Amino acid sequence: MSKLSEVTIEIVEVPVSESQSFEVRGLSFDDFTYLVHKHRQTITAIYAKFVSGELDAVNPMTMDDSSKEAITGLISQTPGFFADLVAAAADDREQSSKVSRLPLRVQLDAIQKTFAITFKSEEDVKKLMGVVTQMLENMTGVLTSLKTPETIAN
């Protein structure tokens, strides 16, 4: 068994041109926290689309044509979120504006590769969705149980 100090973080190359590329890794808890704090409304909207079945065509494991089409639609609606996601996966959060100017094919490739490292199976995606669902349910329960000034007076 290896020590944590000996573990190598998995990275993959994303080509931009024949002479240029950058590397991405899987998203960490720190990255998710950063993205949630910066893009709470966007993440809530994307989550709602997944829950409603609107994004059933998206398979982050394969990124087939229907997945790419759905992700392209999401990018056009929420470009800052995906630029920040790729910049975080590239360990260069300050470069999200540069990511947003990359050709769409490069952005899609970076997103697909980031998802492929972050989620090794569809089960991993389902686990994350389960955790998010539980967190939202817990938050909703806490919020509805809080007493408002009107209920305190009664």
Tab-separated table of C-alpha atoms in Angstrom:
chain	number	residue	atom	x	y	z
A	1	MET	CA	0.000	0.000	0.000
A	2	SER	CA	1.255	3.433	-0.967
A	3	LYS	CA	1.432	6.468	1.224
A	4	LEU	CA	-0.649	9.463	0.236
A	5	SER	CA	2.556	11.362	-0.570
A	6	GLU	CA	3.304	8.727	-3.231
A	7	VAL	CA	-0.067	8.964	-4.961
A	8	THR	CA	-0.028	10.558	-8.402
A	9	ILE	CA	-3.020	12.654	-9.396
A	10	GLU	CA	-4.430	11.400	-12.706
A	11	ILE	CA	-4.267	14.006	-15.445
A	12	VAL	CA	-5.057	13.978	-19.162
A	13	GLU	CA	-3.996	16.239	-21.983
A	14	VAL	CA	-6.449	18.471	-23.846
A	15	PRO	CA	-5.071	19.524	-27.237
A	16	VAL	CA	-5.787	23.085	-28.335
A	17	SER	CA	-3.750	23.000	-31.536
A	18	GLU	CA	-0.960	20.877	-32.979
A	19	SER	CA	1.558	22.742	-30.835
A	20	GLN	CA	-0.456	23.638	-27.720
A	21	SER	CA	-2.324	21.759	-25.039
A	22	PHE	CA	-3.177	21.886	-21.356
A	23	GLU	CA	-3.889	19.274	-18.712
A	24	VAL	CA	-6.986	18.595	-16.644
A	25	ARG	CA	-7.640	16.384	-13.649
A	26	GLY	CA	-10.753	15.137	-11.944
A	27	LEU	CA	-12.704	17.586	-9.843
A	28	SER	CA	-12.077	17.477	-6.104
A	29	PHE	CA	-14.353	18.336	-3.182
A	30	ASP	CA	-12.582	21.695	-3.023
A	31	ASP	CA	-13.427	22.301	-6.687
A	32	PHE	CA	-17.089	21.390	-6.135
A	33	THR	CA	-17.244	23.728	-3.146
A	34	TYR	CA	-15.673	26.531	-5.174
A	35	LEU	CA	-18.129	25.978	-8.042
A	36	VAL	CA	-21.145	25.778	-5.716
A	37	HIS	CA	-20.202	29.036	-3.972
A	38	LYS	CA	-19.545	30.842	-7.234
A	39	HIS	CA	-22.401	29.357	-9.303
A	40	ARG	CA	-25.106	28.304	-6.847
A	41	GLN	CA	-28.019	29.341	-9.110
A	42	THR	CA	-26.519	27.690	-12.180
A	43	ILE	CA	-25.849	24.428	-10.319
A	44	THR	CA	-29.379	24.465	-8.915
A	45	ALA	CA	-30.798	24.943	-12.429
A	46	ILE	CA	-28.624	22.156	-13.886
A	47	TYR	CA	-29.582	19.861	-11.002
A	48	ALA	CA	-33.276	20.607	-11.598
A	49	LYS	CA	-32.842	19.720	-15.283
A	50	PHE	CA	-31.226	16.399	-14.360
A	51	VAL	CA	-33.950	15.590	-11.823
A	52	SER	CA	-36.725	16.483	-14.281
A	53	GLY	CA	-35.212	14.200	-16.928
A	54	GLU	CA	-34.488	17.099	-19.270
A	55	LEU	CA	-30.826	16.060	-19.389
A	56	ASP	CA	-31.369	12.297	-19.613
A	57	ALA	CA	-29.464	12.350	-22.907
A	58	VAL	CA	-26.277	13.433	-21.102
A	59	ASN	CA	-23.949	10.572	-20.345
A	60	PRO	CA	-20.741	11.994	-18.837
A	61	MET	CA	-19.100	8.600	-19.226
A	62	THR	CA	-19.338	8.485	-23.030
A	63	MET	CA	-20.169	12.035	-24.174
A	64	ASP	CA	-21.862	10.672	-27.294
A	65	ASP	CA	-23.432	13.051	-29.840
A	66	SER	CA	-26.637	13.604	-27.846
A	67	SER	CA	-24.576	14.270	-24.701
A	68	LYS	CA	-22.388	16.764	-26.562
A	69	GLU	CA	-25.478	18.503	-27.944
A	70	ALA	CA	-27.015	18.805	-24.471
A	71	ILE	CA	-23.739	20.032	-22.937
A	72	THR	CA	-23.311	22.531	-25.792
A	73	GLY	CA	-26.763	23.893	-24.928
A	74	LEU	CA	-25.803	24.150	-21.269
A	75	ILE	CA	-22.549	25.921	-22.137
A	76	SER	CA	-24.448	28.479	-24.193
A	77	GLN	CA	-26.789	29.114	-21.232
A	78	THR	CA	-24.121	29.062	-18.511
A	79	PRO	CA	-20.723	29.722	-20.106
A	80	GLY	CA	-19.094	31.090	-16.950
A	81	PHE	CA	-19.843	27.935	-14.975
A	82	PHE	CA	-18.235	25.594	-17.491
A	83	ALA	CA	-15.260	27.909	-18.001
A	84	ASP	CA	-14.708	27.904	-14.230
A	85	LEU	CA	-15.116	24.115	-14.135
A	86	VAL	CA	-12.419	23.601	-16.780
A	87	ALA	CA	-10.118	26.196	-15.203
A	88	ALA	CA	-10.476	24.445	-11.829
A	89	ALA	CA	-9.713	21.069	-13.410
A	90	ALA	CA	-6.633	22.655	-15.014
A	91	ASP	CA	-5.496	23.974	-11.598
A	92	ASP	CA	-5.638	27.512	-12.952
A	93	ARG	CA	-8.880	29.089	-11.698
A	94	GLU	CA	-7.735	32.568	-12.712
A	95	GLN	CA	-7.815	31.546	-16.385
A	96	SER	CA	-11.557	30.956	-16.741
A	97	SER	CA	-11.864	33.912	-19.130
A	98	LYS	CA	-9.265	32.281	-21.383
A	99	VAL	CA	-11.153	28.977	-21.197
A	100	SER	CA	-14.323	30.757	-22.312
A	101	ARG	CA	-12.497	31.964	-25.444
A	102	LEU	CA	-11.228	28.525	-26.432
A	103	PRO	CA	-12.909	26.862	-29.418
A	104	LEU	CA	-16.056	24.963	-28.450
A	105	ARG	CA	-14.505	21.628	-29.497
A	106	VAL	CA	-11.658	22.216	-27.007
A	107	GLN	CA	-14.067	23.166	-24.219
A	108	LEU	CA	-16.189	20.053	-24.879
A	109	ASP	CA	-13.075	17.862	-24.916
A	110	ALA	CA	-11.875	19.361	-21.625
A	111	ILE	CA	-15.296	18.891	-19.996
A	112	GLN	CA	-15.572	15.302	-21.219
A	113	LYS	CA	-12.081	14.427	-20.006
A	114	THR	CA	-12.673	16.113	-16.650
A	115	PHE	CA	-15.940	14.193	-16.174
A	116	ALA	CA	-14.282	10.929	-17.244
A	117	ILE	CA	-11.627	11.286	-14.541
A	118	THR	CA	-14.014	12.636	-11.896
A	119	PHE	CA	-16.626	9.931	-12.430
A	120	LYS	CA	-15.256	6.474	-13.221
A	121	SER	CA	-18.722	4.976	-13.616
A	122	GLU	CA	-22.362	5.954	-13.906
A	123	GLU	CA	-22.656	4.729	-10.315
A	124	ASP	CA	-20.308	7.557	-9.238
A	125	VAL	CA	-22.624	10.087	-10.912
A	126	LYS	CA	-25.635	8.527	-9.169
A	127	LYS	CA	-23.822	8.681	-5.805
A	128	LEU	CA	-23.109	12.378	-6.286
A	129	MET	CA	-26.725	13.037	-7.276
A	130	GLY	CA	-27.867	11.114	-4.191
A	131	VAL	CA	-25.652	13.198	-1.919
A	132	VAL	CA	-26.867	16.430	-3.544
A	133	THR	CA	-30.494	15.306	-3.228
A	134	GLN	CA	-30.029	14.431	0.445
A	135	MET	CA	-28.322	17.750	1.139
A	136	LEU	CA	-31.142	19.666	-0.563
A	137	GLU	CA	-33.783	17.684	1.328
A	138	ASN	CA	-32.010	18.325	4.641
A	139	MET	CA	-31.675	22.025	3.860
A	140	THR	CA	-35.348	22.224	2.893
A	141	GLY	CA	-36.353	20.490	6.123
A	142	VAL	CA	-34.292	22.869	8.218
A	143	LEU	CA	-35.609	25.902	6.383
A	144	THR	CA	-39.256	24.870	6.714
A	145	SER	CA	-38.847	24.121	10.410
A	146	LEU	CA	-37.481	27.594	11.179
A	147	LYS	CA	-40.021	29.794	12.908
A	148	THR	CA	-40.953	32.990	11.154
A	149	PRO	CA	-42.035	36.099	13.106
A	150	GLU	CA	-45.664	35.298	12.184
A	151	THR	CA	-45.510	31.761	13.678
A	152	ILE	CA	-43.754	32.948	16.830
A	153	ALA	CA	-46.526	35.467	17.519
A	154	ASN	CA	-49.184	32.726	17.329
